[in-house]
Short mmCIF file of C-alpha atoms and ligand atoms in Angstrom, two decimals:
data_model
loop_
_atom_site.label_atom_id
_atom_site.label_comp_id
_atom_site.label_asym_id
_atom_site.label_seq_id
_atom_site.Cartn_x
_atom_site.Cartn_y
_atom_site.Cartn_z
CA UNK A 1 0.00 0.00 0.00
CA UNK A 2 0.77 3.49 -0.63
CA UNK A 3 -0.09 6.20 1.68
CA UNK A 4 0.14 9.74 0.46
CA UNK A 5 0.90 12.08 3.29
CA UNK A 6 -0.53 15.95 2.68
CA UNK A 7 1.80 19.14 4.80
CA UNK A 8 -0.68 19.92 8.01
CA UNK A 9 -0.09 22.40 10.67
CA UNK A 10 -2.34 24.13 13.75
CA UNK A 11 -2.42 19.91 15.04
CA UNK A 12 -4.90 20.01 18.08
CA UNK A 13 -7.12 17.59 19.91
CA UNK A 14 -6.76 14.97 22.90
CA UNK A 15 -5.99 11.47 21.57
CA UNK A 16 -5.95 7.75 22.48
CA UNK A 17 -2.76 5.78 21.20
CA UNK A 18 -2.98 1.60 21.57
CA UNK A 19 -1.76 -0.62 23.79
CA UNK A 20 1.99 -0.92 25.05
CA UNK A 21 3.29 -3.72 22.50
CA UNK A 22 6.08 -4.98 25.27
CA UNK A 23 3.30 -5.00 27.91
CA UNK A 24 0.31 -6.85 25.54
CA UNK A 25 3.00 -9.52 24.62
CA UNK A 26 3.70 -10.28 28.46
CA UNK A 27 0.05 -9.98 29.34
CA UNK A 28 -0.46 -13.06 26.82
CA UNK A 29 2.71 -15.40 27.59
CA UNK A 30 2.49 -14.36 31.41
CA UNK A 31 -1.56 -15.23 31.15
CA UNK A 32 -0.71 -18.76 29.17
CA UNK A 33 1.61 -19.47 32.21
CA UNK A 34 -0.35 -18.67 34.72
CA UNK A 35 -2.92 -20.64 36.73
CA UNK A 36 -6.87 -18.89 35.95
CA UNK A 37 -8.04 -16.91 33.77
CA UNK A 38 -6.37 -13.59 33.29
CA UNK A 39 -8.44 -10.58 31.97
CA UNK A 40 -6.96 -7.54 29.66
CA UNK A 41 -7.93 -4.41 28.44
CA UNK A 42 -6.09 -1.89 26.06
CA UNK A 43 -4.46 -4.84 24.74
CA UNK A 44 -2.53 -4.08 21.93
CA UNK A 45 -4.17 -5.66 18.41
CA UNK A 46 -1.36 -5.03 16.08
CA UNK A 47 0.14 -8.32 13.99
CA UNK A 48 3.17 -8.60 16.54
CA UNK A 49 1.07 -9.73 19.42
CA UNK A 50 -1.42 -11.43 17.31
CA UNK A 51 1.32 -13.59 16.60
CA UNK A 52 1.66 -14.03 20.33
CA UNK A 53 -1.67 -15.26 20.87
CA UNK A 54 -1.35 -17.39 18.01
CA UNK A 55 1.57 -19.06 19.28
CA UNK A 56 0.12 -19.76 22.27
CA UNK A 57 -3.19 -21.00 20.95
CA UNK A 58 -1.07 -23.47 19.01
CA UNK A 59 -0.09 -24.76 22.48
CA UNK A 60 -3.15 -25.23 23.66
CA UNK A 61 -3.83 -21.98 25.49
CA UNK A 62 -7.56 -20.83 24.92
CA UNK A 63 -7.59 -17.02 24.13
CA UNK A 64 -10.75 -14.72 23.21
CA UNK A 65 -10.26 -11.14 21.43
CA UNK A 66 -13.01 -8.98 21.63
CA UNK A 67 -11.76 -5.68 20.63
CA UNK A 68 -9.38 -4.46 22.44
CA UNK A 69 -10.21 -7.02 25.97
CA UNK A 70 -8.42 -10.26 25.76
CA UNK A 71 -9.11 -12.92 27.82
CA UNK A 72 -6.48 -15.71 28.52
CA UNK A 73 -7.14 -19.52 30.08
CA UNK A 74 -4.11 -19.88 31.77
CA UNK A 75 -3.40 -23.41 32.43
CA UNK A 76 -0.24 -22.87 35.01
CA UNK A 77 3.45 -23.30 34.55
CA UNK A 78 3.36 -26.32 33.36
CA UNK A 79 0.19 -26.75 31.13
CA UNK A 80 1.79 -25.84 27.71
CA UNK A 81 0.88 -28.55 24.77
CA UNK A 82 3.70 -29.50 22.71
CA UNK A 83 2.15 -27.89 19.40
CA UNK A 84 1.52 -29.54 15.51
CA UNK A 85 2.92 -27.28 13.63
CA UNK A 86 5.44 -24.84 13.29
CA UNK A 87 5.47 -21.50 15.84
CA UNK A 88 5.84 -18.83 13.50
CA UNK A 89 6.11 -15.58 15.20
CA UNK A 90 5.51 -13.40 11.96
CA UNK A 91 7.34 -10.26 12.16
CA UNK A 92 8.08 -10.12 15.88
CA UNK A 93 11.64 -10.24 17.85
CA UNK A 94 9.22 -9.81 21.07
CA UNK A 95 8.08 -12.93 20.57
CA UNK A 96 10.26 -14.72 19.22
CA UNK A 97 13.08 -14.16 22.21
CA UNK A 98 10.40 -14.21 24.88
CA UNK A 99 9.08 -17.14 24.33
CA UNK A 100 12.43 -19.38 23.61
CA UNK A 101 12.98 -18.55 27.31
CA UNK A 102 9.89 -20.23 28.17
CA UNK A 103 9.75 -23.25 25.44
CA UNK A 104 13.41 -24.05 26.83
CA UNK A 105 12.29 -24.85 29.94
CA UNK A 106 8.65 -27.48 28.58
CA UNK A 107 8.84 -31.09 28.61
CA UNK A 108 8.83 -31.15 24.44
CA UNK A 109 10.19 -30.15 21.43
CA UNK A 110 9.18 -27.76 18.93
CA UNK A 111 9.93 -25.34 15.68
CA UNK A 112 9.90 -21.51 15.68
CA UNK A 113 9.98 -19.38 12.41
CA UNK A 114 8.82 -15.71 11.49
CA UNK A 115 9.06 -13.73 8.52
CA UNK A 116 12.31 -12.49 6.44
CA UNK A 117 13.50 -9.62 8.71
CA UNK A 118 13.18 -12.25 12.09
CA UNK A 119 15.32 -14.61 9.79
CA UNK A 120 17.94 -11.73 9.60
CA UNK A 121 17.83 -10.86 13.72
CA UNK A 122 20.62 -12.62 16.00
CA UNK A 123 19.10 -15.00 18.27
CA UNK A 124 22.48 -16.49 19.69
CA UNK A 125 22.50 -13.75 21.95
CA UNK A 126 19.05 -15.57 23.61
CA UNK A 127 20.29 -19.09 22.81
CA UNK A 128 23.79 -18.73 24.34
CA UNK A 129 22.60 -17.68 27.97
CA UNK A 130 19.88 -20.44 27.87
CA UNK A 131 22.53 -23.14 26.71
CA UNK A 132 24.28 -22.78 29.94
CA UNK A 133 20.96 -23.18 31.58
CA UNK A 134 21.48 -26.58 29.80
CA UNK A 135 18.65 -25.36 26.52
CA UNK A 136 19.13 -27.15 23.68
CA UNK A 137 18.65 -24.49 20.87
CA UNK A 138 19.56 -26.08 17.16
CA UNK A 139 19.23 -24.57 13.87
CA UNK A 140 21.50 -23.22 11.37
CA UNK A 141 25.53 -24.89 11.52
CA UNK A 142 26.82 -21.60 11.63
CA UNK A 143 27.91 -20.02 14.35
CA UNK A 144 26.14 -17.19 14.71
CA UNK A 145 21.82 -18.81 15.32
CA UNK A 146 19.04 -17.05 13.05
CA UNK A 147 15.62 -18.55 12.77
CA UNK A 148 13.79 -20.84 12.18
CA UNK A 149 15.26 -23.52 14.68
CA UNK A 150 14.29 -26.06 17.09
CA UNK A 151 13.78 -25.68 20.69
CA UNK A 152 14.12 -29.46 22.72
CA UNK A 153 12.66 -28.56 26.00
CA UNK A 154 14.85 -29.45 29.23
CA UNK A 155 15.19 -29.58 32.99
CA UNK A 156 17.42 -26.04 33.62
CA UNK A 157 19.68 -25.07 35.80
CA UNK A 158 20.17 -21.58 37.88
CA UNK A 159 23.23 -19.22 36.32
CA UNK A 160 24.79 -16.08 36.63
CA UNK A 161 25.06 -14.20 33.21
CA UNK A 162 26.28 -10.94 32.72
CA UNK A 163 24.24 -9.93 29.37
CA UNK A 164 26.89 -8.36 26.49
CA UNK A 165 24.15 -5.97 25.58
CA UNK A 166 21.49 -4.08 27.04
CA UNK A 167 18.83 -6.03 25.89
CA UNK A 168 14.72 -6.49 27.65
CA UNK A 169 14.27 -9.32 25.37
CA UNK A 170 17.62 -11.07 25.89
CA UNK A 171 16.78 -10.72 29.75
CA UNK A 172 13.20 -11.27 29.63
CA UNK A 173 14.28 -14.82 28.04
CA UNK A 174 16.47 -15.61 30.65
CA UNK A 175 13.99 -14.46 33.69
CA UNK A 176 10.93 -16.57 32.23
CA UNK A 177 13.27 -19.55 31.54
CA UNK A 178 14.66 -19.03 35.56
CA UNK A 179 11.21 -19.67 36.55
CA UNK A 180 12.19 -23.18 35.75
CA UNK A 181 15.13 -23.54 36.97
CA UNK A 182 16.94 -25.49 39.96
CA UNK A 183 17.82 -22.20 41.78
CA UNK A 184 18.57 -18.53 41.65
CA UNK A 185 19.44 -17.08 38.21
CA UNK A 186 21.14 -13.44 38.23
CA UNK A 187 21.16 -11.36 35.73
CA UNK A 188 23.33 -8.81 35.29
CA UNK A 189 22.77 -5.42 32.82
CA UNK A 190 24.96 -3.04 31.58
CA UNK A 191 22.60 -0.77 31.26
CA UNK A 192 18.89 -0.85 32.78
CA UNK A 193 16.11 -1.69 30.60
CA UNK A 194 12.68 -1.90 30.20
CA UNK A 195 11.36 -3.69 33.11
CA UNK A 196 8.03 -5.05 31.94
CA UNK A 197 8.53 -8.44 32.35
CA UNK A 198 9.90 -8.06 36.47
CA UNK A 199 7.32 -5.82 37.12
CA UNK A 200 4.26 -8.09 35.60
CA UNK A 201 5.93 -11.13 37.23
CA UNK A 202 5.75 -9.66 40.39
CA UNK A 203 2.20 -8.89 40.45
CA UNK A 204 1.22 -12.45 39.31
CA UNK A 205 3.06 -13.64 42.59
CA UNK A 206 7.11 -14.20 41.87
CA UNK A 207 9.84 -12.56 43.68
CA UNK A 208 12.26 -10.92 41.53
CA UNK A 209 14.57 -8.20 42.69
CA UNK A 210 16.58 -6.21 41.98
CA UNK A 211 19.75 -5.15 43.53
CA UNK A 212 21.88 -2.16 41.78
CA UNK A 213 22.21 -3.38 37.84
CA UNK A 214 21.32 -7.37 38.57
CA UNK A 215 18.41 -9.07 38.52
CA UNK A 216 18.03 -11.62 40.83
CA UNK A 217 15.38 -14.55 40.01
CA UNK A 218 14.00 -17.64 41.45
CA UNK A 219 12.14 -20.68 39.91
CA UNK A 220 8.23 -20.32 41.58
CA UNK A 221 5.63 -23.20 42.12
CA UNK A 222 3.07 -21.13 39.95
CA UNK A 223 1.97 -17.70 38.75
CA UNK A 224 -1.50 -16.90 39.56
CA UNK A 225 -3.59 -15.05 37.07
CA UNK A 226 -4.62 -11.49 37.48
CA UNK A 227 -6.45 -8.49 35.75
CA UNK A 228 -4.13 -6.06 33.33
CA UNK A 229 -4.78 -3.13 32.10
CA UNK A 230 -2.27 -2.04 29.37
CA UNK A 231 -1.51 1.51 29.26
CA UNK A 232 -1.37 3.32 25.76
CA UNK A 233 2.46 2.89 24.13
CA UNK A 234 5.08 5.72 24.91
CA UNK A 235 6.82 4.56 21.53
CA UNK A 236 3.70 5.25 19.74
CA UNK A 237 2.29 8.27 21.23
CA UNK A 238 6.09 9.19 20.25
CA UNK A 239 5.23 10.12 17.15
CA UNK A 240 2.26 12.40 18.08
CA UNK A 241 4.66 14.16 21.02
CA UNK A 242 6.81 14.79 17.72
CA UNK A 243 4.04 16.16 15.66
CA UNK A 244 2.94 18.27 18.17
CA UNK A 245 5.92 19.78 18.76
CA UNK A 246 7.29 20.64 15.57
CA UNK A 247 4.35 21.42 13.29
CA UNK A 248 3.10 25.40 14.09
CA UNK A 249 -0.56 26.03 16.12
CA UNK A 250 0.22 22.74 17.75
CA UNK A 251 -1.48 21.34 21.26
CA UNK A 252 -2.01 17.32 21.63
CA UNK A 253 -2.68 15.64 24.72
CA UNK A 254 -2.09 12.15 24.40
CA UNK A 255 -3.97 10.20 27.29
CA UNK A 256 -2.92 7.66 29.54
CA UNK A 257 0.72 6.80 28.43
CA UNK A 258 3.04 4.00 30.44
CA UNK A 259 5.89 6.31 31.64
CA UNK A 260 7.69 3.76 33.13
CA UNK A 261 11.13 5.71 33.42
CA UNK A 262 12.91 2.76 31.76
CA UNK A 263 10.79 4.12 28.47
CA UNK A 264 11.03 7.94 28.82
CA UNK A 265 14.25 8.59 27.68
CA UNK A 266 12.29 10.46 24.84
CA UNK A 267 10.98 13.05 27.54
CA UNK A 268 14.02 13.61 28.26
CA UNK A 269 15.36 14.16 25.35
CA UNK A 270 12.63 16.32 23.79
CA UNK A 271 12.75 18.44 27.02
CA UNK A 272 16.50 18.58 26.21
CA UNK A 273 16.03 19.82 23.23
CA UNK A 274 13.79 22.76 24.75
CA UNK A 275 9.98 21.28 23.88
CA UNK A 276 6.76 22.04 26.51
CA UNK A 277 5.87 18.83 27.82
CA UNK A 278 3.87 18.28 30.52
CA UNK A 279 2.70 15.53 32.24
CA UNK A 280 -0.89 14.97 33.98
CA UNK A 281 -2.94 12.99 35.43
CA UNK A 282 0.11 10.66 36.66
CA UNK A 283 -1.17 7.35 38.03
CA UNK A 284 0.57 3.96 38.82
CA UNK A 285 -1.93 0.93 37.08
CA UNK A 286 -0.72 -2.66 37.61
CA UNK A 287 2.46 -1.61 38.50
CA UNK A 288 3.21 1.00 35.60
CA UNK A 289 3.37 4.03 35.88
CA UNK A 290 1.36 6.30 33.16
CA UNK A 291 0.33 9.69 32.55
CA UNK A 292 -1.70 11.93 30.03
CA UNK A 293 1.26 13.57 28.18
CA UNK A 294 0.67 17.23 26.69
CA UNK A 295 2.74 18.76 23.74
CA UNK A 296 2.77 21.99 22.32
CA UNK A 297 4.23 23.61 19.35
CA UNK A 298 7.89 24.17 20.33
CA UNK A 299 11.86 25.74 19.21
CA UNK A 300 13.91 22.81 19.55
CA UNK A 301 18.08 22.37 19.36
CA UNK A 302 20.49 20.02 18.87
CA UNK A 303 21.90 17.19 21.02
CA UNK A 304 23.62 14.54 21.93
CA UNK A 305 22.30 11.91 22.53
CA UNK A 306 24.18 8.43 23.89
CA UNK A 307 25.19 6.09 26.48
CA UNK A 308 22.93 5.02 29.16
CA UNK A 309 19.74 6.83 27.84
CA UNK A 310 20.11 4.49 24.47
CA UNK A 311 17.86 1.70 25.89
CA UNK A 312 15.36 4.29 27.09
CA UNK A 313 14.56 5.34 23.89
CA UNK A 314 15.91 3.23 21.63
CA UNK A 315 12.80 2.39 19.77
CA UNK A 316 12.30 6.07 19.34
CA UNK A 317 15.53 7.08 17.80
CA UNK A 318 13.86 7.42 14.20
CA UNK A 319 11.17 9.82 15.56
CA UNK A 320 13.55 11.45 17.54
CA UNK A 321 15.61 11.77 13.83
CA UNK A 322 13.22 13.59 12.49
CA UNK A 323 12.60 15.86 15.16
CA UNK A 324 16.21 16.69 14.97
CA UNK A 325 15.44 17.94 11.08
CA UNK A 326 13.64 20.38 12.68
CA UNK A 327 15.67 21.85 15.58
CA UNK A 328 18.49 24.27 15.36
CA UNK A 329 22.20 23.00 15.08
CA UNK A 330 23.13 19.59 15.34
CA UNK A 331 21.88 16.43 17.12
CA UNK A 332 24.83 13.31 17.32
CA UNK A 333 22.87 10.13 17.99
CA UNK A 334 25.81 7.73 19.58
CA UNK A 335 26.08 4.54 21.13
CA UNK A 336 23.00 3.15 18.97
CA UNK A 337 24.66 0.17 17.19
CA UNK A 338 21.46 -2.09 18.14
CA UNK A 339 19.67 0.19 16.14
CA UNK A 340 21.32 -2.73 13.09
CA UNK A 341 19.33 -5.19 14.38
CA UNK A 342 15.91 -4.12 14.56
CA UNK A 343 13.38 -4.94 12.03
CA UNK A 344 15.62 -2.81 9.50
CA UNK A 345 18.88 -1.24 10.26
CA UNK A 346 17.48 1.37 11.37
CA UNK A 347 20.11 3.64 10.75
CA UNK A 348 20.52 2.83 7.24
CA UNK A 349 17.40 2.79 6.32
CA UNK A 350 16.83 6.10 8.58
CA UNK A 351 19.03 8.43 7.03
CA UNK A 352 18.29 6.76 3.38
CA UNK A 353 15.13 7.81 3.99
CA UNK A 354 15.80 11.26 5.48
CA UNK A 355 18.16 12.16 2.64
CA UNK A 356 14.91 11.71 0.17
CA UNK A 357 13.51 14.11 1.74
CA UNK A 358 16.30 16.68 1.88
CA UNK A 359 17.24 16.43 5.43
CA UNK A 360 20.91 16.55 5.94
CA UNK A 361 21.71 13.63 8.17
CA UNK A 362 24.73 11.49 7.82
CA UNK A 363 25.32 7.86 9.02
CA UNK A 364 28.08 6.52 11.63
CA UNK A 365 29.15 3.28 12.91
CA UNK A 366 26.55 3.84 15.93
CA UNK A 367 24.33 5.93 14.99
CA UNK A 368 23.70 9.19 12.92
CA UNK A 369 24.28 13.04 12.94
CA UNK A 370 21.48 15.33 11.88
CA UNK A 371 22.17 19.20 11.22
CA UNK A 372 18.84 20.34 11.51
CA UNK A 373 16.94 23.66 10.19
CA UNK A 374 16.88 22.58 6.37
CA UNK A 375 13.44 22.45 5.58
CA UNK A 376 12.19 19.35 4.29
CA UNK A 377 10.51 18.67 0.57
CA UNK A 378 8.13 16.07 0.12
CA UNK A 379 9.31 12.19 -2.10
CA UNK A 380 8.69 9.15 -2.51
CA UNK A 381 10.01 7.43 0.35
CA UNK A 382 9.97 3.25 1.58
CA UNK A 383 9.46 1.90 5.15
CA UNK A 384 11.28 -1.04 3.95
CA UNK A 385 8.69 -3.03 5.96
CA UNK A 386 10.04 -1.31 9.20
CA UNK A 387 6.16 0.07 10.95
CA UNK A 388 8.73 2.61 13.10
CA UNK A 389 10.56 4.03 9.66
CA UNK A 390 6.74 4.37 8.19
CA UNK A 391 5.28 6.17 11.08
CA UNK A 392 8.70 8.33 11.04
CA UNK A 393 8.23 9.17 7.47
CA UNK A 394 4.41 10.07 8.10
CA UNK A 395 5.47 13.05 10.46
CA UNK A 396 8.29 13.85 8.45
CA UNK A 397 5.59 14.38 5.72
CA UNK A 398 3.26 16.50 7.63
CA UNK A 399 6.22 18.93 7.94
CA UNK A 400 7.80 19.15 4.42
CA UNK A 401 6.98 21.00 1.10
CA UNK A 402 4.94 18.97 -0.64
CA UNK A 403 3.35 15.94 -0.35
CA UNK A 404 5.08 12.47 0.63
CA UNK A 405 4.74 9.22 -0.80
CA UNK A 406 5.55 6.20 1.74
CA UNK A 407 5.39 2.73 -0.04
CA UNK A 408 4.85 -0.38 2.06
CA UNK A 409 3.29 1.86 4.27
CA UNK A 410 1.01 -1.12 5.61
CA UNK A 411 3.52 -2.49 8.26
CA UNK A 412 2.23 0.11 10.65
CA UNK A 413 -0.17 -2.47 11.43
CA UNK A 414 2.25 -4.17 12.91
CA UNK A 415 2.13 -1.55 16.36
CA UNK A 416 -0.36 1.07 15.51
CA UNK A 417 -3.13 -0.37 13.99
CA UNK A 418 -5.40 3.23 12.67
CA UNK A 419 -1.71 5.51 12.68
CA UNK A 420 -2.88 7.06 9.65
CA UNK A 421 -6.64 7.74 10.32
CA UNK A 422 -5.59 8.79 13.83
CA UNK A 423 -2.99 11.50 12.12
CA UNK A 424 -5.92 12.79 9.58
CA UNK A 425 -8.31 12.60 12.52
CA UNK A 426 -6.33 15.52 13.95
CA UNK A 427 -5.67 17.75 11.14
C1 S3P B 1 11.44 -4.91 23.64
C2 S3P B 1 12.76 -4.60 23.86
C3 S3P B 1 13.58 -3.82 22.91
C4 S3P B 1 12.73 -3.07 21.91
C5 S3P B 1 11.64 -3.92 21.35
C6 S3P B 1 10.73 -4.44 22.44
C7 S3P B 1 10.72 -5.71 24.63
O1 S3P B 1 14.43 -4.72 22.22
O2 S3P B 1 13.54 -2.57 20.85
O3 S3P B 1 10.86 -3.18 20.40
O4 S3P B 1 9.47 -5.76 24.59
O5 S3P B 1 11.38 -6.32 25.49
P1 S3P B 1 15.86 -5.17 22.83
O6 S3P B 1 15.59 -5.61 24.17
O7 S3P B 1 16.35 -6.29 21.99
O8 S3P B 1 16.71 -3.95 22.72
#
């Protein structure tokens, strides 16, 4: 599909973004694990956790959608069916590294696939940690593991692992497959991130802590099902806080966001760069915190932007890009070498993308420089299949001369089901 994106200014209303795609994913393997029936609303719809229910209905978990409220038959720690066919976790790393924690740990074997880009993401990084937990993880001879492979389930044993990058799935993986074990895994971060999976663990009964930058994690006789609510996604109202901020006449309220400060690094960032954002309404909601965030029409400058604030934002760095287009002087983006292995490299296929449009933004090694303040025309540009480069574009398009062209421009279904009526809706 082809969207064609029209220049829009004076951006003004109080919107409704969906679910948090880390948090929906959890709600559904943490559900499927659990013993009763848990309950969610605001769950995320988009094809990456529809592939997580399917998954899990393919293992015997019954699961209802109806709307946005799914409801989950959670047949305890051990209830799993060893499925018929295939796991194929379509587009989604989520997933696909969450639940190889968990299938490590089940009394049978089974295959895992997804689609072209997962076939091109590292998975050794998730098989390596749960091979010492004695996994048994085969697929490709070489030495680095892509999908698909095979996951033989096995009796595991406690480790400490210090993970080589800041990674939530990586040490999601490891935490659901220490639920399992023989003792008490710890984990240890170099940096902290998201903490979705600790946090919803906790509140279906475990124990994890934490102490300083490890995780500490022991196996638990059962999880015990309980209502979620799912707060709207920070790294899709992102693109809305950008909107607001850069196009003229601007005021958006975006309502009920998870702020969980392992997510806000874009806040920061935006605040760094001198935009009004205020947040309201603050609540905590199943253990996340959330907030209505407000944006308004702002001057922004450059920055730099690396180290430890990378994982806090680092599904916002092409958003963050293109607000950088817009500010005065120049924003370094450093320290983002993950950004490779996302569903694009994101930093090739950013600045390719940028470039189109006239921006003048230059790749590194780990990450990109923008020198903002040239205005922006309006091309034909290509999400490559990446939802976060076609929602980047889209805003980028609202602001240039002209109008934009983005092709493959579906694959925002994949975490924002509705961006593009949403968008019009506010014009
Ligand atoms: C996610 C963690 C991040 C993020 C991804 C979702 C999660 O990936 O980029 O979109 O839900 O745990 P990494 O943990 O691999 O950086």
């Amino acid at each position: 599909m082809i969207k064609t994106i029209n220049s829009a200014e004076n951006l003004k209303g109080k919107i409704k973004v969906p679910g948090d795609k880390s948090i929906s994913h959890r709600s559904v393997m943490l559900g499927s694990i659990a013993n009763g029936t848990t309950h969610v609303s605001g769950f995320l719809t988009g094809d990456d956790c529809l592939s997580t229910i399917d998954c899990f209905r393919k293992m015997g978990i019954e699961i209802k959608i109806d709307g946005t409220d799914v409801t989950i038959h959670g047949k305890g720690l051990h209830g799993l069916k060893k499925p018929n066919e295939t796991l194929d976790v379509g587009n989604s790393g989520t997933t696909l590294r969450l639940i190889t924690g968990i299938l490590a740990a089940q009394n049978f074997d089974c295959h895992i696939t997804g689609d072209s880009s997962i076939q091109k993401r590292p998975m050794d990084r998730v098989s390596r940690p749960l091979s010492l937990m004695g996994a048994s993880i085969t697929g490709n001879s070489g030495e680095k593991l892509f999908a698909p492979f095979k996951i033989s389930g096995r009796k595991l044993k406690a480790i400490d692992y210090t993970l080589p990058v800041a990674s939530a799935q990586v040490k999601s993986a490891i935490i659901l497959a220490a639920l399992y074990a023989d003792g008490t895994t710890t984990i240890t971060e170099p940096e902290p991130t998201r903490n979705h999976t600790e946090i919803m663990l906790n509140y279906f009964g475990a124990n994890i802590k934490n102490d300083g930058n490890k995780i500490i994690c022991g196996p638990v006789e059962e999880l015990y099902a309980k209502d979620i609510t799912v707060p709207a996604d920070i790294s899709s109202a992102a693109y809305f806080m950008a909107a607001g901020i850069i196009s003229p006449d601007s005021d958006i309220t975006i309502e009920n966001v998870g702020v969980n400060p392992t997510r806000t690094g874009i806040i920061d960032v935006f605040k760094e760069m001198g935009a009004d954002i205020t947040l309201e309404n603050e609540k905590i909601i199943c253990g996340e915190e959330t907030a209505d965030i407000n944006v308004k029409t702002s001057s922004l400058k450059g920055v730099e932007i690396g180290g430890k604030i990378i994982p806090r934002l680092i599904d916002e760095i092409p958003i963050i890009a293109v607000a950088a287009c817009f500010a005065e002087g120049q924003t370094v983006i450093k320290d983002a070498q993950e950004l490779k292995v996302k569903e694009t490299n994101r930093i090739k296929t950013v600045v390719e993308e940028l470039k189109k449009m006239g921006a003048n933004i230059t790749e590194t090694d780990d990450g990109m420089i923008i020198n903002g303040g040239n205005p922006l025309k309006g091309a034909i540009v290509d999400s490559h299949g990446d939802h976060r480069i076609a929602m980047s574009c889209a805003i980028a398009g609202i602001m240039a001369n002209g109008n934009t062209l983005i092709e493959n421009s579906q694959c925002v279904d994949i975490s924002f089901p509705k961006f593009f009526e949403l968008l019009d809706s506010l014009r």
